[in-house]
Short mmCIF file of C-alpha atoms in Angstrom, two decimals:
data_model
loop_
_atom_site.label_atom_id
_atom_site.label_comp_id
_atom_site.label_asym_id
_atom_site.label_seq_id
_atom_site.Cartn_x
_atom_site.Cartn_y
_atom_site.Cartn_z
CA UNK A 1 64.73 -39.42 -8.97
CA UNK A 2 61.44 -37.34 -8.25
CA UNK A 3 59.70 -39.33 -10.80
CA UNK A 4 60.55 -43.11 -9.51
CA UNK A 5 59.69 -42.07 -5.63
CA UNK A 6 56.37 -41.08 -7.53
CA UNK A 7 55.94 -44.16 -8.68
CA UNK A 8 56.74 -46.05 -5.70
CA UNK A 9 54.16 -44.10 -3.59
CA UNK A 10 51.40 -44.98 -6.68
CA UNK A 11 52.03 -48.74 -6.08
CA UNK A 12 51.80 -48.64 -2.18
CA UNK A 13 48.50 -46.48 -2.61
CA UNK A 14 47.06 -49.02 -5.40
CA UNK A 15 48.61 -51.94 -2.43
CA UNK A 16 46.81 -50.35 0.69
CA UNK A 17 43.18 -49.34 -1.23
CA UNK A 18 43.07 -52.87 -2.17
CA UNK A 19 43.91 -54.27 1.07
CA UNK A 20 41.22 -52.11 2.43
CA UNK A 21 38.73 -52.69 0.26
CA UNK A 22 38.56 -56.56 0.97
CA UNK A 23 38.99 -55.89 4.90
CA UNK A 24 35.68 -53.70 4.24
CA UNK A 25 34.18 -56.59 2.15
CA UNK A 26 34.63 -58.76 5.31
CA UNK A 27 33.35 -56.55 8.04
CA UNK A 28 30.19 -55.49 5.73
CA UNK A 29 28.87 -59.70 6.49
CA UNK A 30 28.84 -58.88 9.88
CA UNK A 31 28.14 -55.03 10.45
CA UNK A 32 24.37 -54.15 11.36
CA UNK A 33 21.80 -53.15 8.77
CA UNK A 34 22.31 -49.40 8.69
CA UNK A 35 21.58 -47.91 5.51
CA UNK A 36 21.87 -44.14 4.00
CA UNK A 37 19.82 -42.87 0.57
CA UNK A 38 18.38 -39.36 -0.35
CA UNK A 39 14.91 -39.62 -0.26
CA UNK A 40 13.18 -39.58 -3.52
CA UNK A 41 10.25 -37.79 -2.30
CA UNK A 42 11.92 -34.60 -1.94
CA UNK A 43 12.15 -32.61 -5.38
CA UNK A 44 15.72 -31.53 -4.61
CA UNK A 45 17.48 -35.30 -4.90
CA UNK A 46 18.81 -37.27 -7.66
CA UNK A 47 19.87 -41.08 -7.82
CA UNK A 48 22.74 -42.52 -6.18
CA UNK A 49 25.93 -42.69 -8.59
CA UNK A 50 26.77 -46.25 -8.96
CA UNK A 51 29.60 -47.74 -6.67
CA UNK A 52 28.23 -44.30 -4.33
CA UNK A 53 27.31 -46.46 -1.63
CA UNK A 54 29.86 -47.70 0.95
CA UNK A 55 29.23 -50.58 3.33
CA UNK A 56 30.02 -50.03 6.91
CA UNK A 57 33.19 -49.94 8.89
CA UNK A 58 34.29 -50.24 12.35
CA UNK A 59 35.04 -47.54 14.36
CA UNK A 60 35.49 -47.26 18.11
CA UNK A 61 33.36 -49.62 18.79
CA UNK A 62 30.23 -48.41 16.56
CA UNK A 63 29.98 -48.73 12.82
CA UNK A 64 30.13 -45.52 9.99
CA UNK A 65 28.94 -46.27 6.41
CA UNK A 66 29.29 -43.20 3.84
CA UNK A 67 27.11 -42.69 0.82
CA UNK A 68 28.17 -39.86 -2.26
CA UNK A 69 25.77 -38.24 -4.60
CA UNK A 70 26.98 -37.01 -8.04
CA UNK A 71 25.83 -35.29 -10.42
CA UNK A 72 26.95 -32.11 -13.24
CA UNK A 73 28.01 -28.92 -11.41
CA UNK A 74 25.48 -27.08 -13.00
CA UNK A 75 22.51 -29.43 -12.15
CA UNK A 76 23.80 -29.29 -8.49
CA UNK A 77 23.80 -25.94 -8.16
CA UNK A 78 20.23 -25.31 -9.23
CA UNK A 79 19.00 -27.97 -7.09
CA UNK A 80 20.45 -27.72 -3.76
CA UNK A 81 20.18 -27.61 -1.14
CA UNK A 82 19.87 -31.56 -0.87
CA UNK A 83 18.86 -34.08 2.55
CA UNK A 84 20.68 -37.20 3.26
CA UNK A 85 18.43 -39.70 5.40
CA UNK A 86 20.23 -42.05 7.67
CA UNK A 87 17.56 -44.93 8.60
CA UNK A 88 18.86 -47.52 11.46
CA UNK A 89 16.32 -50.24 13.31
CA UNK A 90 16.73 -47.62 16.50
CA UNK A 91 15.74 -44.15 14.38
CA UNK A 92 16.78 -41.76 11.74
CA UNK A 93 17.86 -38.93 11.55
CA UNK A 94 18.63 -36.93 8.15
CA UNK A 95 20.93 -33.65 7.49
CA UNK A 96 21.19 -30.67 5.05
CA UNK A 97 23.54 -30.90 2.65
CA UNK A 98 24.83 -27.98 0.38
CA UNK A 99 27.64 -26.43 -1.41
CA UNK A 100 27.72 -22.59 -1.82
CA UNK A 101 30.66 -22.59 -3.79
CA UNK A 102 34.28 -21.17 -3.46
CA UNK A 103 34.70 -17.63 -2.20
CA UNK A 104 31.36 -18.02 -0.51
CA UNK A 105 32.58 -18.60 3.21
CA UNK A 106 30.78 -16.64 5.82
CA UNK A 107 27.44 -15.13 6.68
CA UNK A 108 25.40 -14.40 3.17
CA UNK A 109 25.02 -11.28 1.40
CA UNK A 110 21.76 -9.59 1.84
CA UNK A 111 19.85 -10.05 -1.51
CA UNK A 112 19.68 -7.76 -4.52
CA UNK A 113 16.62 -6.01 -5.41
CA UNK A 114 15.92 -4.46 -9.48
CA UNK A 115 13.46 -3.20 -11.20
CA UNK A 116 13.09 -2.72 -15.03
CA UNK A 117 10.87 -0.23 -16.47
CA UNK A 118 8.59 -1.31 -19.15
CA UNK A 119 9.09 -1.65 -23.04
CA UNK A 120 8.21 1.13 -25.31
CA UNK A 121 7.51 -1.32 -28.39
CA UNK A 122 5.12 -3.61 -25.87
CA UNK A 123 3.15 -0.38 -25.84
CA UNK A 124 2.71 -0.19 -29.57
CA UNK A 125 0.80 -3.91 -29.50
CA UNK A 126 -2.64 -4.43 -29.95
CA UNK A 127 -3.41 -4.51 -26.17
CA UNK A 128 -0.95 -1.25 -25.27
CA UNK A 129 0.32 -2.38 -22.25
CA UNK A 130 3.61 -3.90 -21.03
CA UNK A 131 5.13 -5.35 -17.94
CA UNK A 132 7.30 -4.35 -15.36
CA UNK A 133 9.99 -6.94 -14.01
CA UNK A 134 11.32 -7.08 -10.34
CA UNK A 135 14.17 -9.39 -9.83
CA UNK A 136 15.56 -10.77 -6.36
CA UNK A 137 19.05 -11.98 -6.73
CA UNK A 138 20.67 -14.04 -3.99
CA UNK A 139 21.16 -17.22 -1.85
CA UNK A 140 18.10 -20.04 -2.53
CA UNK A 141 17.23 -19.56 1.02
CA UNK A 142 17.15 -15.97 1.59
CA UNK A 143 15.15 -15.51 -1.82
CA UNK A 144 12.39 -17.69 0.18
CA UNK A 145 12.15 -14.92 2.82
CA UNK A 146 11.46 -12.21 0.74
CA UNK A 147 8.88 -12.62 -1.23
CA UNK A 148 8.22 -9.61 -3.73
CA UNK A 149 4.93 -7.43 -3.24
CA UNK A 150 3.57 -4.95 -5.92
CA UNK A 151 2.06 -1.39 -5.07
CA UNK A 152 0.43 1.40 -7.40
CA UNK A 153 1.04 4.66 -5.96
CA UNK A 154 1.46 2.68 -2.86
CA UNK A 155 -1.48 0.43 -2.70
CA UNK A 156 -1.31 -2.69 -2.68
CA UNK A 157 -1.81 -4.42 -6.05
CA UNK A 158 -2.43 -8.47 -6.75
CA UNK A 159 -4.46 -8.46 -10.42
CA UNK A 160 -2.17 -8.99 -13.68
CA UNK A 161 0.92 -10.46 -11.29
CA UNK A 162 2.83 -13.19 -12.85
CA UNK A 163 5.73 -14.81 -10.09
CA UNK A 164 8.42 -16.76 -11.46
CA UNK A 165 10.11 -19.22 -9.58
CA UNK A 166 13.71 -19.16 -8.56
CA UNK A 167 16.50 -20.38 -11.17
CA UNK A 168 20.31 -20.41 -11.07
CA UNK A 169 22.63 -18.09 -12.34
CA UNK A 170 25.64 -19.32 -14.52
CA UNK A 171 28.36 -19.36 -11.26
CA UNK A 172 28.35 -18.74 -7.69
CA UNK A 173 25.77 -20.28 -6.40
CA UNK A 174 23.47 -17.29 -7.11
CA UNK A 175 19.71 -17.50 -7.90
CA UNK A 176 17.41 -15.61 -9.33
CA UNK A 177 13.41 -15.23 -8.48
CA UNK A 178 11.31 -12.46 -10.45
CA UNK A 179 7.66 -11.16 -10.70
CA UNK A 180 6.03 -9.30 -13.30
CA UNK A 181 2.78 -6.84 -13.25
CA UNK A 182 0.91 -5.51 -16.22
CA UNK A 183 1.41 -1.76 -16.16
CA UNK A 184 -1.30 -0.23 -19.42
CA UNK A 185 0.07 2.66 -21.44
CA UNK A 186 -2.91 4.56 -19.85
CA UNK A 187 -1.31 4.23 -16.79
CA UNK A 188 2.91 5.36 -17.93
CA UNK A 189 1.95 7.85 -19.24
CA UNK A 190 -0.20 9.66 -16.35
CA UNK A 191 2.82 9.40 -14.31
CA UNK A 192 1.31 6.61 -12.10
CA UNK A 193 4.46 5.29 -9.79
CA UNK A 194 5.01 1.60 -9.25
CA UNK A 195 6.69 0.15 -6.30
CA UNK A 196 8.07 -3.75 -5.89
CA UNK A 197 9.23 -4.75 -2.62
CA UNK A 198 11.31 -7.79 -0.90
CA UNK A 199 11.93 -7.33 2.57
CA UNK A 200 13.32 -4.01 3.34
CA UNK A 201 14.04 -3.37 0.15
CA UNK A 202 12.35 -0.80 -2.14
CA UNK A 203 12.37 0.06 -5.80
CA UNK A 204 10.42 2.88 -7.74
CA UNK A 205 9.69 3.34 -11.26
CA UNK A 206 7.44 6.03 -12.95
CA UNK A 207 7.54 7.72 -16.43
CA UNK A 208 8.91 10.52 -14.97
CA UNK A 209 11.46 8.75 -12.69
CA UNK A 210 12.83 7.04 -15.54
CA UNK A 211 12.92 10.11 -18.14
CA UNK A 212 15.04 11.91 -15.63
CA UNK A 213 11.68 14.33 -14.29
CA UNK A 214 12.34 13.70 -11.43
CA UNK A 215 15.63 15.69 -10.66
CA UNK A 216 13.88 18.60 -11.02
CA UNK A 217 13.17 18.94 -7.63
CA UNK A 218 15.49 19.33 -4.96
CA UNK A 219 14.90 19.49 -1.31
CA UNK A 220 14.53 23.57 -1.46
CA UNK A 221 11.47 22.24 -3.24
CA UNK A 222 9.70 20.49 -0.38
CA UNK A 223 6.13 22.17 -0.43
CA UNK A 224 3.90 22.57 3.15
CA UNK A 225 0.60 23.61 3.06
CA UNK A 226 -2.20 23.39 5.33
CA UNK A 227 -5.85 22.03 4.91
CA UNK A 228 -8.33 23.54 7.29
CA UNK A 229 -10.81 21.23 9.09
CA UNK A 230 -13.93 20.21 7.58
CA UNK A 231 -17.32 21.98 8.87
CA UNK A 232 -18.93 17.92 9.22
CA UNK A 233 -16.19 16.67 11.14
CA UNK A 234 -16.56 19.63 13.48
CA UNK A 235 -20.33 19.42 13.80
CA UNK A 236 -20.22 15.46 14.35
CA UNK A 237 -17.54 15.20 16.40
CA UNK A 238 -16.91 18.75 18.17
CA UNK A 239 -13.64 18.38 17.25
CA UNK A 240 -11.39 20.57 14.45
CA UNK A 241 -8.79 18.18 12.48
CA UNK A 242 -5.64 19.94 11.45
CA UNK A 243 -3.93 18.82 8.21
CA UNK A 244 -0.45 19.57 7.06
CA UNK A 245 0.25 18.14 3.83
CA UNK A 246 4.38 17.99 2.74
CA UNK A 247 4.88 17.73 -0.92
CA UNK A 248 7.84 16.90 -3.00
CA UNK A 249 9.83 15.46 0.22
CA UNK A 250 13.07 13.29 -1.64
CA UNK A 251 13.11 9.69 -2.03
CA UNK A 252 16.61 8.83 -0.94
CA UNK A 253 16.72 10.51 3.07
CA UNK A 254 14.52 9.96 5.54
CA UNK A 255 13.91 11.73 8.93
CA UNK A 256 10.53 13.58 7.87
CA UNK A 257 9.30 15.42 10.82
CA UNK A 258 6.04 17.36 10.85
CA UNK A 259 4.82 18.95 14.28
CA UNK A 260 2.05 21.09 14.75
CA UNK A 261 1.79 23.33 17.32
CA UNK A 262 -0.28 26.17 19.46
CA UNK A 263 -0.24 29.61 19.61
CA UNK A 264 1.95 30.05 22.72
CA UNK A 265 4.14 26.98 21.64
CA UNK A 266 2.33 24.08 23.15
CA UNK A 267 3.39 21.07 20.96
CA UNK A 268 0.32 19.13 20.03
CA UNK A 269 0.15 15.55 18.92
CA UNK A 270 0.41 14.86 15.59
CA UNK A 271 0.09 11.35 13.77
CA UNK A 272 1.95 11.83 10.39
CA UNK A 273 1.28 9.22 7.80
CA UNK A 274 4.14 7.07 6.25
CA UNK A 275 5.79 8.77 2.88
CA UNK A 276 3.55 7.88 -0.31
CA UNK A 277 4.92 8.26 -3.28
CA UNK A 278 3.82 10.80 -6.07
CA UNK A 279 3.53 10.04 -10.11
CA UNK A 280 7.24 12.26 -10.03
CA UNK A 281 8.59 9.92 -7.89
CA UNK A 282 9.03 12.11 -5.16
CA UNK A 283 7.42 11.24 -1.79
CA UNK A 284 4.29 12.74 0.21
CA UNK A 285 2.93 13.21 3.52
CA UNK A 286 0.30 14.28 6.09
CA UNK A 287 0.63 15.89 9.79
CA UNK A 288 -2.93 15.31 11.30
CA UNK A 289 -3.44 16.67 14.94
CA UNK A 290 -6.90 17.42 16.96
CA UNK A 291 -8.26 20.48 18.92
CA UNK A 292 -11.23 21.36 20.28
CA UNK A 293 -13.99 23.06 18.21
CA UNK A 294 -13.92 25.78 20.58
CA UNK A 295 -10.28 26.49 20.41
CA UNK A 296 -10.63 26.33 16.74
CA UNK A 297 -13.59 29.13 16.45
CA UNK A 298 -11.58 31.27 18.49
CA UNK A 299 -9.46 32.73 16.11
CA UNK A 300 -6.29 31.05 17.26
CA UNK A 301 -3.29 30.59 15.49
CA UNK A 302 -1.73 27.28 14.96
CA UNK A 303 1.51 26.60 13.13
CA UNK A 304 3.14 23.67 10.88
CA UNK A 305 6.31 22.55 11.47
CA UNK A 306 8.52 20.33 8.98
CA UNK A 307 11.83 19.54 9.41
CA UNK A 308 14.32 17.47 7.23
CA UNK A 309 17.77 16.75 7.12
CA UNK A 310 18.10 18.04 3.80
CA UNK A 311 16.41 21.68 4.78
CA UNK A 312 18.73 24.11 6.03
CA UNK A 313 16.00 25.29 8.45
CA UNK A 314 12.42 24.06 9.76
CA UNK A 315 9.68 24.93 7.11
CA UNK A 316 6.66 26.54 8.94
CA UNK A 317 3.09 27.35 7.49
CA UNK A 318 0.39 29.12 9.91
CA UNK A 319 -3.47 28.81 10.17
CA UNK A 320 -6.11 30.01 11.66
CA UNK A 321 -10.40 29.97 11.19
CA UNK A 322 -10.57 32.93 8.59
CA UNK A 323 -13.80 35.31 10.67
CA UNK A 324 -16.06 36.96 8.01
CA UNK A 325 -16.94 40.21 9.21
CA UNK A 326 -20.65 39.74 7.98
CA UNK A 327 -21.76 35.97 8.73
CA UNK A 328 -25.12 35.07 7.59
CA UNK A 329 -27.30 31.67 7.89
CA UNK A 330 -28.62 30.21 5.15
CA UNK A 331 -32.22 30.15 3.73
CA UNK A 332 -33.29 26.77 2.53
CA UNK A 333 -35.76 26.25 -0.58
CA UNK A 334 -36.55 22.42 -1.34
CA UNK A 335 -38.32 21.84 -4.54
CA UNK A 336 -40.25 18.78 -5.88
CA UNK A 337 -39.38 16.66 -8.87
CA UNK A 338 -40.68 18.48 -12.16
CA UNK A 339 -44.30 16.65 -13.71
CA UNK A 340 -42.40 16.07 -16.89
CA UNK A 341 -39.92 13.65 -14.86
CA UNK A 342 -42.58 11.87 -12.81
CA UNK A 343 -44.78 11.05 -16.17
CA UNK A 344 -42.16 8.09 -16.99
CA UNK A 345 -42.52 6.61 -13.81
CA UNK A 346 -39.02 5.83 -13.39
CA UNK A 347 -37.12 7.94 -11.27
CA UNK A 348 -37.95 11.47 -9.46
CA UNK A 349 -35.15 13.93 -8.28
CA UNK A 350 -36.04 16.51 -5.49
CA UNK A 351 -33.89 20.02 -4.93
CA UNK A 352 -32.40 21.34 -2.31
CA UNK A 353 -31.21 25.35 -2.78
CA UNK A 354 -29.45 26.60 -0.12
CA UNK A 355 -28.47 30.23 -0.53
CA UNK A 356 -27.33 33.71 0.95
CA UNK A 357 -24.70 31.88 3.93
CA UNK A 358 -21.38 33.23 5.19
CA UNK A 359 -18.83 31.32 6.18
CA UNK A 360 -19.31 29.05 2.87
CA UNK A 361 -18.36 25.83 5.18
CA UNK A 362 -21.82 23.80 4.96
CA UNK A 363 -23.33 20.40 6.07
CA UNK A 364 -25.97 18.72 3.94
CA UNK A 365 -27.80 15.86 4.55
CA UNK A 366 -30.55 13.99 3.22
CA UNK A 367 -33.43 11.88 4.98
CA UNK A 368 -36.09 9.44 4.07
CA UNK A 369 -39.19 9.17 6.32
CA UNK A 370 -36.22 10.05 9.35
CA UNK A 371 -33.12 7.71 7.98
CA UNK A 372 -29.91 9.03 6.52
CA UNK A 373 -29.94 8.27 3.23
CA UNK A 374 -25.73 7.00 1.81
CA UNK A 375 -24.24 10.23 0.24
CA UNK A 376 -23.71 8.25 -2.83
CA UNK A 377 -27.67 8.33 -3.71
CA UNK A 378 -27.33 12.41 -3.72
CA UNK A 379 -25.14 14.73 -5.57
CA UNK A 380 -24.08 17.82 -4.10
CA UNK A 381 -22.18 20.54 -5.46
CA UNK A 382 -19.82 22.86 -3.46
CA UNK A 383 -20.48 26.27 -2.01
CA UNK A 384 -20.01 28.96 -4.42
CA UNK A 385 -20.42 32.93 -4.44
CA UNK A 386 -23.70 34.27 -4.97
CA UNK A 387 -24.03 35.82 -8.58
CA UNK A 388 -24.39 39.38 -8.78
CA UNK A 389 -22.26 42.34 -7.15
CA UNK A 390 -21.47 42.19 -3.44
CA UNK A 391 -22.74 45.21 -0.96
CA UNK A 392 -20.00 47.25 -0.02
CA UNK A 393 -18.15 46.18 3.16
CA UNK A 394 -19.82 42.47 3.30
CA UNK A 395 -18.04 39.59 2.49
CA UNK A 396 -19.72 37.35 -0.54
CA UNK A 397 -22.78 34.99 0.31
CA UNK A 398 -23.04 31.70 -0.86
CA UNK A 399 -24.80 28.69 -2.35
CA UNK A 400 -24.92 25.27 -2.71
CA UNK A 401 -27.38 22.63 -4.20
CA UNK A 402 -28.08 19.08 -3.63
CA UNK A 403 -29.99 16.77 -5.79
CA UNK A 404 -31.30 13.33 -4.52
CA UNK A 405 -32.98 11.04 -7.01
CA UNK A 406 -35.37 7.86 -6.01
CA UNK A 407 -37.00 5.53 -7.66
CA UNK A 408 -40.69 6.64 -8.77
CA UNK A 409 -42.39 4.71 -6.43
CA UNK A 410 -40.56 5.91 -2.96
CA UNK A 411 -42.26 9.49 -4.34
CA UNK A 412 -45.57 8.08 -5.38
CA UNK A 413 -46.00 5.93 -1.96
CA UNK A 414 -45.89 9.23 0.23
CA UNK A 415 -42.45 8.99 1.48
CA UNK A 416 -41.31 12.21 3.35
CA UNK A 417 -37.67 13.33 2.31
CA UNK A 418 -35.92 15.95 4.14
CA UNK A 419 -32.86 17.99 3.15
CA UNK A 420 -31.18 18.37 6.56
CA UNK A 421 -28.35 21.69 6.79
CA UNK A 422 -25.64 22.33 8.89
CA UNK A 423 -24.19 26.02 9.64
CA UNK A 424 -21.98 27.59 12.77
CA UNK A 425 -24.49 30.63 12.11
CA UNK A 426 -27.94 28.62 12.47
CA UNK A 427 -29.67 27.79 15.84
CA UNK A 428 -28.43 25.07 16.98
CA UNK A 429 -26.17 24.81 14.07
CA UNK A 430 -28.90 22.79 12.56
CA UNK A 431 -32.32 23.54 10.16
CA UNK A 432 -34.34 21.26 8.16
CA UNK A 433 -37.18 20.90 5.48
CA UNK A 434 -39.12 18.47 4.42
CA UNK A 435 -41.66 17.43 1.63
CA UNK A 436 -43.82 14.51 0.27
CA UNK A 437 -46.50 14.26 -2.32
CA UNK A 438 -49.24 15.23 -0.46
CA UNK A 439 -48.38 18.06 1.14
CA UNK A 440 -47.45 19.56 -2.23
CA UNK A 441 -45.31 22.11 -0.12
CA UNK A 442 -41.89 22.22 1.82
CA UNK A 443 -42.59 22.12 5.41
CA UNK A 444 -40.67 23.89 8.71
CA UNK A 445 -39.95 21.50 11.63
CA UNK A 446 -39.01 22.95 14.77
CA UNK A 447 -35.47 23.25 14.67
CA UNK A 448 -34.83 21.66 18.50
CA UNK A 449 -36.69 18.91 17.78
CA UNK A 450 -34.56 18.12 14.93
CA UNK A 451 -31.68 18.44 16.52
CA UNK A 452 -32.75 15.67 18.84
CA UNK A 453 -34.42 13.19 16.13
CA UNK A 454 -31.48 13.64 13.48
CA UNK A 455 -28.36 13.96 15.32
CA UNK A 456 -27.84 10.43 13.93
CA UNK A 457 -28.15 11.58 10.31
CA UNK A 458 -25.12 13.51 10.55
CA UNK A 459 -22.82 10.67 12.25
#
């Protein structure tokens, strides 16, 4: 019985689609040119099936024509989303047309970010290097969004970066976009981290990260330690900078906090720098605040203060300008380059010995005929203790030298050069010599009159 009301309903379908079919045939002479295609310009379309295209019908007074697009699953899926145009003598208008798939209702899942360390047996090639892959996974649209950035040690990096383009997955409805950077074995194996990032997602690799290193270090670990402020930036801008540097601060929490503050508790501002991270894969900081120079020569006592959520209790590291208990200025000696240098005509390298100081924090600068000369055309060695044995009850007195080297000619044309030095024990914090060919000798300039002609040297 089921079986002949089956067939019954079969015939009275096959009855009404042809009845339907010629009533359309009729209607199509007299409807209005409307017509429907996907544009062929766009790289997402394919042609019309055949027998796609429907002619239009009546409805309410207006017409509605329909137009179908087919094509293999697979091939639709990596190609959509698609636009169907709608051109009429009065306008157009055109719509997006896709298919996410079943199970795919609702808002889309946030993409998913990978990384995949580099391959040991690329290393063993003639070139030794590899590359590092960073895959996006999700929704065509969202991968467009998120484009994926490279950083080494977490700079930015845009040489040896290959994109590739999105592609679909097998199912789902799921794409796939990647990028690859050259990483050299040079670089692995010095612990160097690399970073690739799509929106606010973040992925880390390292040797060390991927050998399990890493997990060495737990948040009992987190190292504070404080840099004191640099002589220069005190003489130039009368200001001391106060650095707190955090160490070994874990990857997976955030809330870093880093305060520094006064003597009697005063919080100060403090601009700490975002999380870098280091070549273990753990992440590092800075806590930077300003006092006066003043405040800082004073002998008072300023304190560091991280907190964490993974630390138990704030971490807290002191400072405070160390006072000798013998200071001493320095005595300056400049020498002229040696005749065996200056018979090849090519270059000539003055001296500039600056001995017996205490505190060992030192400025040196050097002039030519009254301009700063860039500190890359000198080289300049850090203060170091005297040689020999130390009086009792004094602390050690230092030196430091500083060679600048010029062409021949700047020597031979009578060119004055000047090895300018800063020190908290000299007058006016400032002394100078200077020497040229002619004189033969080092010369003394008045100390207050340098301090008004070569402030600018030291800015």
């Amino acid at each position: 019985m089921t079986q002949m009301w089956q067939k019954i309903a079969q015939k009275l379908s096959q009855k009404m689609t042809q009845m339907a079919q010629k009533m359309v045939q009729k209607v199509s002479q007299k409807s209005p040119k409307y017509g429907k295609k996907w544009p062929k310009n766009d790289p997402n379309v394919a042609q019309t099936a055949p027998g796609a295209a429907f002619p239009a019908v009546p409805r309410s007074g207006t017409f509605l024509r329909a137009s179908r697009l087919g094509m293999e699953p697979e091939e639709g899926k990596s190609r959509q989303p698609f636009r169907c145009w709608a051109r009429h003598g009065r306008g157009g208008r055109s719509v997006e047309v896709s298919n996410p798939g079943p199970g795919t209702s609702g808002p889309a899942p946030p993409p998913e970010l990978s990384l995949r360390p580099p391959s040991r047996e690329d290393f063993q090639g003639p070139y030794r290097n590899s590359t590092l892959l960073c895959q996006i996974r999700g929704r065509r649209r969202g991968l467009g969004a998120a484009p994926i950035r490279w950083y080494r040690n977490g700079a930015p990096v845009s040489d040896g970066v290959t994109a590739e383009p999105p592609a679909a997955e097998s199912s789902g409805g799921v794409f796939v976009a990647g990028s690859r950077v050259v990483v050299t074995e040079a670089e692995w194996e010095s612990g160097v981290v690399f970073t690739c990032r799509a929106g606010d997602e973040m992925r880390n690799t390292s040797k060390a990260m991927e050998c399990g290193c890493d997990q060495s270090l737990s948040a009992g670990d987190i190292r504070v330690e404080t840099v004191p402020p640099q002589f220069a930036d005190i003489f130039r801008d009368r200001s001391a900078r106060l650095t707190c540097r955090v160490t070994n601060v874990p990857a997976a929490a955030d809330g870093l906090e880093v305060t520094w503050l006064k003597e009697d508790g005063q919080v100060l501002a403090t601009k700490t720098s975002s999380p870098a991270p280091q070549p273990d894969g753990l992440l590092a900081a800075e806590g930077v605040a300003e006092v006066g120079a003043e405040l800082w020569e004073s002998g008072q006592t300023f304190t560091c203060r991280v907190a964490h959520p993974e630390l138990l209790f704030p971490k807290e590291v002191t400072m405070r300008k160390t006072l000798v208990p013998s200071p001493s200025p320095p005595s300056i000696h400049l020498l002229p380059p040696p005749p065996e240098q200056l018979r090849d005509r090519t270059w000539a390298t003055l001296t500039c010995l600056v001995r017996d100081f205490n505190p060992p924090e030192i400025l040196l600068q050097w002039l030519h005929d009254g301009r700063p000369l860039p500190p890359g055309h000198a080289l300049t060695w850090r203060p170091r203790p005297e040689p020999g044995p130390t009086p009792r009850g004094h602390a050690p007195a230092y030196l430091s030298v500083s060679t600048l080297t010029v062409p021949a000619r700047d020597w031979e044309s009578g060119g004055v050069f000047t090895c300018l030095v800063g020190h908290e024990r000299l007058p006016l914090r400032l002394a100078q010599k200077s020497l040229d060919k002619a004189a033969g000798k080092p010369t003394n300039v008045n100390v207050s009159l340098v301090f008004s002609d070569s402030a600018s040297a030291c800015y």
